[in-house]
Tab-separated table of C-alpha atoms in Angstrom:
chain	number	residue	atom	x	y	z
G	1	UNK	CA	61.693	-18.048	80.359
G	2	UNK	CA	60.614	-19.541	83.697
G	3	UNK	CA	63.644	-18.501	85.672
G	4	UNK	CA	64.267	-16.297	88.657
G	5	UNK	CA	67.877	-15.188	88.915
G	6	UNK	CA	69.679	-13.975	92.011
G	7	UNK	CA	73.058	-12.348	92.460
G	8	UNK	CA	75.427	-12.866	94.081
G	9	UNK	CA	75.343	-16.591	94.869
G	10	UNK	CA	77.534	-16.126	97.910
G	11	UNK	CA	78.225	-13.031	99.987
G	12	UNK	CA	80.481	-12.531	102.972
G	13	UNK	CA	80.209	-9.192	104.721
G	14	UNK	CA	81.261	-7.503	107.915
G	15	UNK	CA	78.824	-5.949	110.331
G	16	UNK	CA	79.664	-2.437	109.153
G	17	UNK	CA	79.337	-3.139	105.437
G	18	UNK	CA	76.557	-2.121	103.084
G	19	UNK	CA	75.659	-4.592	100.376
G	20	UNK	CA	72.713	-5.427	98.131
G	21	UNK	CA	71.110	-8.627	96.932
G	22	UNK	CA	69.513	-8.595	93.504
G	23	UNK	CA	66.674	-10.629	92.031
G	24	UNK	CA	65.280	-10.593	88.506
G	25	UNK	CA	62.445	-12.336	86.685
G	26	UNK	CA	61.156	-11.999	83.142
G	27	UNK	CA	57.973	-14.013	83.428
G	28	UNK	CA	55.710	-10.967	83.665
G	29	UNK	CA	54.938	-11.772	87.278
G	30	UNK	CA	53.477	-8.950	89.360
G	31	UNK	CA	54.265	-10.338	92.818
G	32	UNK	CA	57.773	-10.751	94.206
G	33	UNK	CA	58.984	-12.002	97.567
G	34	UNK	CA	62.015	-12.146	99.825
G	35	UNK	CA	62.483	-15.110	102.168
G	36	UNK	CA	65.129	-15.909	104.745
G	37	UNK	CA	65.999	-19.543	105.363
G	38	UNK	CA	68.177	-20.856	108.182
G	39	UNK	CA	69.705	-24.309	107.916
G	40	UNK	CA	67.243	-27.196	108.233
G	41	UNK	CA	64.293	-24.798	108.580
G	42	UNK	CA	61.527	-23.770	106.185
G	43	UNK	CA	61.735	-20.395	104.450
G	44	UNK	CA	60.455	-17.424	106.437
G	45	UNK	CA	58.697	-14.658	104.567
G	46	UNK	CA	60.283	-11.225	104.873
G	47	UNK	CA	58.634	-8.971	102.277
G	48	UNK	CA	55.969	-9.119	99.586
G	49	UNK	CA	55.716	-6.719	96.662
G	50	UNK	CA	52.521	-6.652	94.652
G	51	UNK	CA	52.489	-4.528	91.495
G	52	UNK	CA	55.727	-2.889	92.646
G	53	UNK	CA	54.256	-1.776	95.942
G	54	UNK	CA	55.309	-3.190	99.293
G	55	UNK	CA	52.287	-5.039	100.626
G	56	UNK	CA	53.736	-7.115	103.452
G	57	UNK	CA	56.649	-6.485	105.794
G	58	UNK	CA	56.886	-9.313	108.300
G	59	UNK	CA	58.299	-7.106	111.058
G	60	UNK	CA	61.740	-7.312	109.524
G	61	UNK	CA	64.462	-5.193	111.197
G	62	UNK	CA	65.257	-1.942	109.402
G	63	UNK	CA	68.779	-3.128	108.615
G	64	UNK	CA	67.042	-4.965	105.748
G	65	UNK	CA	65.610	-2.559	103.181
G	66	UNK	CA	63.725	-3.863	100.142
G	67	UNK	CA	63.342	-2.034	96.869
G	68	UNK	CA	61.366	-2.829	93.728
G	69	UNK	CA	62.667	-0.530	90.955
G	70	UNK	CA	60.384	-2.085	88.340
G	71	UNK	CA	58.206	-5.112	87.813
G	72	UNK	CA	61.152	-7.362	86.933
G	73	UNK	CA	63.625	-6.391	89.622
G	74	UNK	CA	63.746	-6.766	93.368
G	75	UNK	CA	66.608	-5.664	95.577
G	76	UNK	CA	67.383	-6.226	99.224
G	77	UNK	CA	69.723	-3.647	100.721
G	78	UNK	CA	71.726	-4.778	103.728
G	79	UNK	CA	73.331	-2.517	106.309
G	80	UNK	CA	74.800	-3.116	109.763
G	81	UNK	CA	73.835	-6.778	109.808
G	82	UNK	CA	74.402	-9.116	112.705
G	83	UNK	CA	76.006	-12.586	112.615
G	84	UNK	CA	72.567	-14.129	113.247
G	85	UNK	CA	71.460	-12.712	109.896
G	86	UNK	CA	73.649	-15.285	108.187
G	87	UNK	CA	71.278	-17.442	106.125
G	88	UNK	CA	70.124	-18.356	102.643
G	89	UNK	CA	68.099	-15.510	101.141
G	90	UNK	CA	65.583	-16.619	98.567
G	91	UNK	CA	63.731	-14.476	96.086
G	92	UNK	CA	60.500	-15.696	94.509
G	93	UNK	CA	57.878	-14.459	92.100
G	94	UNK	CA	54.339	-15.410	91.178
G	95	UNK	CA	51.796	-14.239	88.640
G	96	UNK	CA	50.035	-12.342	91.389
G	97	UNK	CA	49.263	-12.834	95.065
G	98	UNK	CA	46.328	-15.173	94.425
G	99	UNK	CA	46.150	-18.338	96.492
G	100	UNK	CA	46.242	-20.431	93.356
G	101	UNK	CA	49.517	-19.288	91.866
G	102	UNK	CA	52.712	-21.140	92.563
G	103	UNK	CA	55.806	-19.206	93.464
G	104	UNK	CA	58.959	-19.659	91.446
G	105	UNK	CA	62.115	-19.383	93.484
G	106	UNK	CA	65.588	-18.260	92.581
G	107	UNK	CA	68.704	-20.220	93.558
G	108	UNK	CA	69.287	-18.005	96.570
G	109	UNK	CA	72.154	-16.000	98.011
G	110	UNK	CA	74.122	-17.584	100.859
G	111	UNK	CA	74.980	-14.727	103.173
G	112	UNK	CA	77.614	-14.907	105.879
G	113	UNK	CA	77.966	-12.014	108.302
G	114	UNK	CA	81.253	-11.886	110.170
S	1	UNK	CA	45.171	-19.505	111.988
S	2	UNK	CA	46.714	-21.500	109.192
S	3	UNK	CA	49.083	-24.345	109.841
S	4	UNK	CA	50.924	-27.017	107.868
S	5	UNK	CA	52.207	-30.147	109.580
S	6	UNK	CA	54.765	-32.560	108.182
S	7	UNK	CA	55.318	-35.318	110.723
S	8	UNK	CA	58.138	-37.177	108.958
S	9	UNK	CA	61.496	-35.434	109.538
S	10	UNK	CA	63.267	-38.044	107.417
S	11	UNK	CA	62.358	-40.845	105.046
S	12	UNK	CA	64.281	-43.542	103.192
S	13	UNK	CA	63.128	-45.246	100.013
S	14	UNK	CA	64.728	-47.787	97.734
S	15	UNK	CA	65.412	-46.657	94.190
S	16	UNK	CA	62.507	-47.398	91.792
S	17	UNK	CA	60.005	-47.767	94.632
S	18	UNK	CA	57.160	-45.366	95.442
S	19	UNK	CA	57.141	-43.171	98.536
S	20	UNK	CA	54.476	-41.053	100.232
S	21	UNK	CA	55.334	-37.859	102.091
S	22	UNK	CA	52.664	-36.761	104.536
S	23	UNK	CA	51.182	-33.296	104.888
S	24	UNK	CA	48.201	-32.153	106.913
S	25	UNK	CA	46.890	-28.625	107.063
S	26	UNK	CA	44.540	-26.447	109.016
S	27	UNK	CA	42.767	-23.367	107.709
S	28	UNK	CA	39.509	-21.506	108.076
S	29	UNK	CA	39.651	-20.340	104.461
S	30	UNK	CA	37.182	-21.893	102.050
S	31	UNK	CA	39.490	-21.460	99.102
S	32	UNK	CA	43.184	-22.163	99.286
S	33	UNK	CA	46.041	-23.659	97.356
S	34	UNK	CA	48.333	-26.488	98.406
S	35	UNK	CA	51.835	-26.797	96.999
S	36	UNK	CA	54.814	-29.091	97.219
S	37	UNK	CA	58.383	-27.926	96.737
S	38	UNK	CA	61.666	-29.825	96.495
S	39	UNK	CA	64.853	-28.302	97.849
S	40	UNK	CA	68.109	-30.074	96.918
S	41	UNK	CA	71.271	-29.370	98.852
S	42	UNK	CA	72.062	-26.596	96.360
S	43	UNK	CA	69.303	-24.549	97.986
S	44	UNK	CA	66.914	-23.746	95.156
S	45	UNK	CA	63.233	-24.372	95.871
S	46	UNK	CA	61.720	-26.270	92.958
S	47	UNK	CA	57.948	-26.207	92.476
S	48	UNK	CA	56.565	-29.731	92.020
S	49	UNK	CA	52.788	-29.778	92.141
S	50	UNK	CA	49.702	-27.748	93.049
S	51	UNK	CA	46.213	-28.646	94.283
S	52	UNK	CA	43.382	-26.132	94.574
S	53	UNK	CA	40.849	-26.557	97.332
S	54	UNK	CA	38.010	-26.775	94.833
S	55	UNK	CA	39.736	-29.276	92.564
S	56	UNK	CA	37.885	-32.559	92.675
S	57	UNK	CA	40.596	-34.599	91.032
S	58	UNK	CA	43.995	-35.262	92.512
S	59	UNK	CA	46.771	-33.348	90.792
S	60	UNK	CA	49.451	-35.243	88.881
S	61	UNK	CA	52.700	-34.045	87.321
S	62	UNK	CA	54.809	-36.794	85.821
S	63	UNK	CA	56.048	-39.012	88.657
S	64	UNK	CA	54.461	-36.762	91.269
S	65	UNK	CA	50.871	-37.028	92.407
S	66	UNK	CA	49.051	-35.342	95.240
S	67	UNK	CA	46.684	-37.443	97.317
S	68	UNK	CA	44.177	-34.772	98.368
S	69	UNK	CA	41.677	-35.702	101.071
S	70	UNK	CA	39.802	-32.521	101.876
S	71	UNK	CA	37.702	-33.880	104.722
S	72	UNK	CA	40.824	-35.136	106.475
S	73	UNK	CA	42.737	-31.967	105.543
S	74	UNK	CA	45.602	-33.919	104.098
S	75	UNK	CA	47.645	-33.371	100.938
S	76	UNK	CA	50.202	-36.143	100.712
S	77	UNK	CA	52.828	-36.210	97.968
S	78	UNK	CA	53.373	-39.513	96.202
S	79	UNK	CA	56.587	-39.985	94.235
S	80	UNK	CA	56.516	-43.033	91.986
S	81	UNK	CA	59.590	-44.877	90.716
S	82	UNK	CA	62.027	-43.006	92.970
S	83	UNK	CA	65.333	-41.898	91.501
S	84	UNK	CA	68.609	-41.038	93.216
S	85	UNK	CA	68.077	-37.433	92.150
S	86	UNK	CA	64.925	-37.297	94.252
S	87	UNK	CA	67.044	-37.151	97.407
S	88	UNK	CA	66.248	-33.716	98.827
S	89	UNK	CA	64.183	-31.809	101.374
S	90	UNK	CA	60.489	-31.629	100.528
S	91	UNK	CA	58.237	-28.840	101.778
S	92	UNK	CA	54.453	-28.766	101.794
S	93	UNK	CA	52.968	-25.270	101.644
S	94	UNK	CA	49.563	-23.639	101.723
S	95	UNK	CA	48.249	-20.282	100.646
S	96	UNK	CA	44.874	-19.002	101.803
S	97	UNK	CA	42.475	-17.299	99.432
S	98	UNK	CA	39.741	-15.560	101.335
S	99	UNK	CA	41.428	-14.321	104.476
S	100	UNK	CA	43.440	-11.792	102.548
S	101	UNK	CA	46.780	-13.245	103.431
S	102	UNK	CA	49.268	-13.511	100.657
S	103	UNK	CA	51.615	-15.649	102.639
S	104	UNK	CA	52.819	-19.129	101.968
S	105	UNK	CA	52.709	-21.206	105.114
S	106	UNK	CA	55.428	-23.856	104.939
S	107	UNK	CA	55.669	-27.107	106.825
S	108	UNK	CA	58.886	-28.080	108.562
S	109	UNK	CA	59.880	-30.342	105.700
S	110	UNK	CA	60.729	-33.999	105.142
S	111	UNK	CA	64.224	-35.043	104.126
S	112	UNK	CA	64.040	-37.889	101.628
S	113	UNK	CA	66.978	-40.159	100.929
S	114	UNK	CA	66.777	-42.524	97.965
S	115	UNK	CA	68.935	-45.610	98.358
S	116	UNK	CA	70.634	-47.346	95.433
């Protein structure tokens, strides 16, 4: 199984809503990532989890809250988002955080904040 | 600081022909990995090929090959026998090994259009 799954595929939410994005992998990978991608731009790293511990937070606003319940799951909790947070949110995983390991990406969640 | 540069915002290629997508990089790390990803309009990032900084041979994966010139700090992707399904955005990425960063550095991407 070389697949990273993400739910939901699409999400529309108001600025006062609370929602969560979910990501799952069953490849035994110990590193998981959240990226944000605006249209026609490369992905921007948000968070890195290594062995279920948060190792990098790229100065992401606190309205985004990551959670890694176990080695296969990664959540991104959303609260009080702004319209400029509308983007494609990509989850990825890799064997570990070594430079030599490719990341496998999920299909993404297209988020629209109204 | 690490940097990836893709100078071709868009490229066209005729079906069944080969195409080269350019990528240059800058890093102070001695060991690093170079990666190419394909992103169709559906949004998923698809891993294509990897080259390690210490690999002496150019990486190949099916129709994809990576032309790695370490002294020139370039890692160009060559797609042979282009197919209509190759139309997508292509990102070059780098990951440093010795500086402690776990981050992928992505280039700005090249949009490839394969013409029938």
